[in-house]
């Protein structure tokens, strides 16, 4: 589940608002659900028409704090899901921690894990199907 996370945004505003021009929190972004299965590898990033690149599968174009290739999610042969963070200016964080995720090292994800990136984006991992 990909969503604009007001709590994560507020934390960034408190930590960095005086140093950077932080855009206003979006109130009109829909929650997106993305199904990853059968060895899928989904790039996480932000498309840019000016750069003429293929847009990432998880395109966070609205969040200017997300890198053009921020990282990717991949399902492993055993069915587990991993996150591999790439080098970006703003980092990638997990489960509310202020410690950046180690770059390039696959991190196995569990049900309920939250990946924080950009100014307001949180990706919540669900390994089981739920309604709503």
XYZ file of C-alpha atoms in Angstrom:
132
model
C 0.000 0.000 0.000
C 1.485 3.348 -1.083
C 0.204 6.475 0.588
C 0.927 10.038 1.626
C 1.663 9.662 5.356
C 0.878 12.767 7.416
C 2.822 11.565 10.481
C 5.992 10.962 8.420
C 5.513 14.336 6.704
C 5.141 16.108 10.070
C 8.353 14.486 11.340
C 10.244 15.661 8.243
C 8.798 19.135 8.624
C 9.978 19.292 12.254
C 13.442 17.918 11.433
C 14.173 19.714 8.157
C 11.595 22.457 7.663
C 13.946 25.236 8.716
C 16.692 24.035 6.324
C 14.682 23.153 3.231
C 11.620 24.313 1.390
C 9.231 21.481 2.239
C 6.178 21.343 -0.048
C 2.687 21.302 1.438
C 1.207 17.931 2.341
C -1.002 16.631 -0.468
C -4.631 16.115 0.450
C -5.781 14.610 -2.837
C -3.527 11.568 -3.352
C -5.319 8.232 -3.398
C -3.933 5.213 -1.557
C -2.505 2.759 -4.111
C -2.277 -0.985 -3.761
C 0.367 -2.835 -5.756
C 0.476 -6.608 -6.079
C 3.985 -8.076 -6.278
C 4.178 -11.762 -7.180
C 6.006 -14.439 -9.130
C 9.487 -12.940 -8.990
C 8.382 -9.389 -9.815
C 10.928 -6.600 -9.426
C 9.356 -3.172 -9.054
C 11.493 -0.049 -9.212
C 10.581 2.704 -6.764
C 11.251 6.237 -7.921
C 10.009 9.379 -9.559
C 9.444 9.786 -13.262
C 10.627 12.852 -15.117
C 9.484 13.767 -18.607
C 12.599 15.910 -19.012
C 14.935 12.984 -18.367
C 13.254 10.703 -20.945
C 13.596 7.623 -18.760
C 11.204 4.723 -18.467
C 9.018 5.510 -15.456
C 9.425 3.256 -12.424
C 6.712 0.730 -11.662
C 6.041 2.501 -8.362
C 6.078 6.089 -9.609
C 6.038 8.639 -6.797
C 6.160 11.655 -9.110
C 4.166 13.799 -6.650
C 6.799 13.504 -3.883
C 9.753 15.692 -4.841
C 11.879 14.115 -2.103
C 11.909 10.749 -3.872
C 14.901 9.996 -6.103
C 14.531 9.043 -9.747
C 15.688 5.518 -8.821
C 15.182 5.340 -5.090
C 15.307 1.544 -4.840
C 13.263 -1.515 -5.662
C 11.067 -4.239 -4.220
C 11.618 -7.779 -5.383
C 9.982 -11.096 -4.670
C 12.569 -13.804 -4.057
C 12.401 -17.429 -5.250
C 11.209 -18.499 -1.781
C 8.302 -16.014 -1.962
C 9.785 -13.487 0.455
C 9.846 -9.799 -0.439
C 12.989 -7.669 -0.155
C 13.745 -3.971 -0.365
C 17.004 -2.813 -1.911
C 17.620 0.894 -1.339
C 19.720 2.903 -3.775
C 21.762 6.008 -3.039
C 19.538 9.082 -2.876
C 19.826 12.533 -1.390
C 17.044 11.940 1.124
C 17.507 8.314 2.194
C 15.155 5.435 2.898
C 13.885 4.554 6.377
C 11.959 1.680 7.947
C 9.226 1.507 10.579
C 9.590 5.053 11.915
C 13.343 4.810 12.545
C 15.607 7.799 11.900
C 18.396 5.408 10.817
C 18.803 5.106 7.059
C 18.457 1.711 5.431
C 21.803 0.277 4.331
C 22.264 0.880 0.621
C 22.400 -2.060 -1.787
C 21.763 -4.728 0.862
C 18.553 -6.724 0.464
C 16.319 -6.276 3.501
C 13.699 -8.971 3.955
C 10.317 -7.416 4.594
C 7.640 -8.677 6.955
C 3.900 -8.102 7.026
C 3.242 -4.598 8.342
C 6.719 -3.184 7.649
C 6.644 0.473 6.631
C 9.124 1.942 4.159
C 9.469 5.723 4.450
C 10.933 7.805 1.632
C 10.715 11.251 0.167
C 8.875 13.980 2.037
C 5.642 12.122 2.826
C 5.541 8.685 1.188
C 5.088 5.471 3.163
C 4.852 2.037 1.571
C 3.230 -0.495 3.895
C 3.958 -4.146 3.170
C 1.112 -6.634 3.334
C 2.008 -10.293 2.845
C -1.560 -11.471 3.290
C -4.697 -10.358 1.507
C -7.062 -8.208 3.541
C -10.212 -6.353 2.660
C -10.164 -2.561 2.847
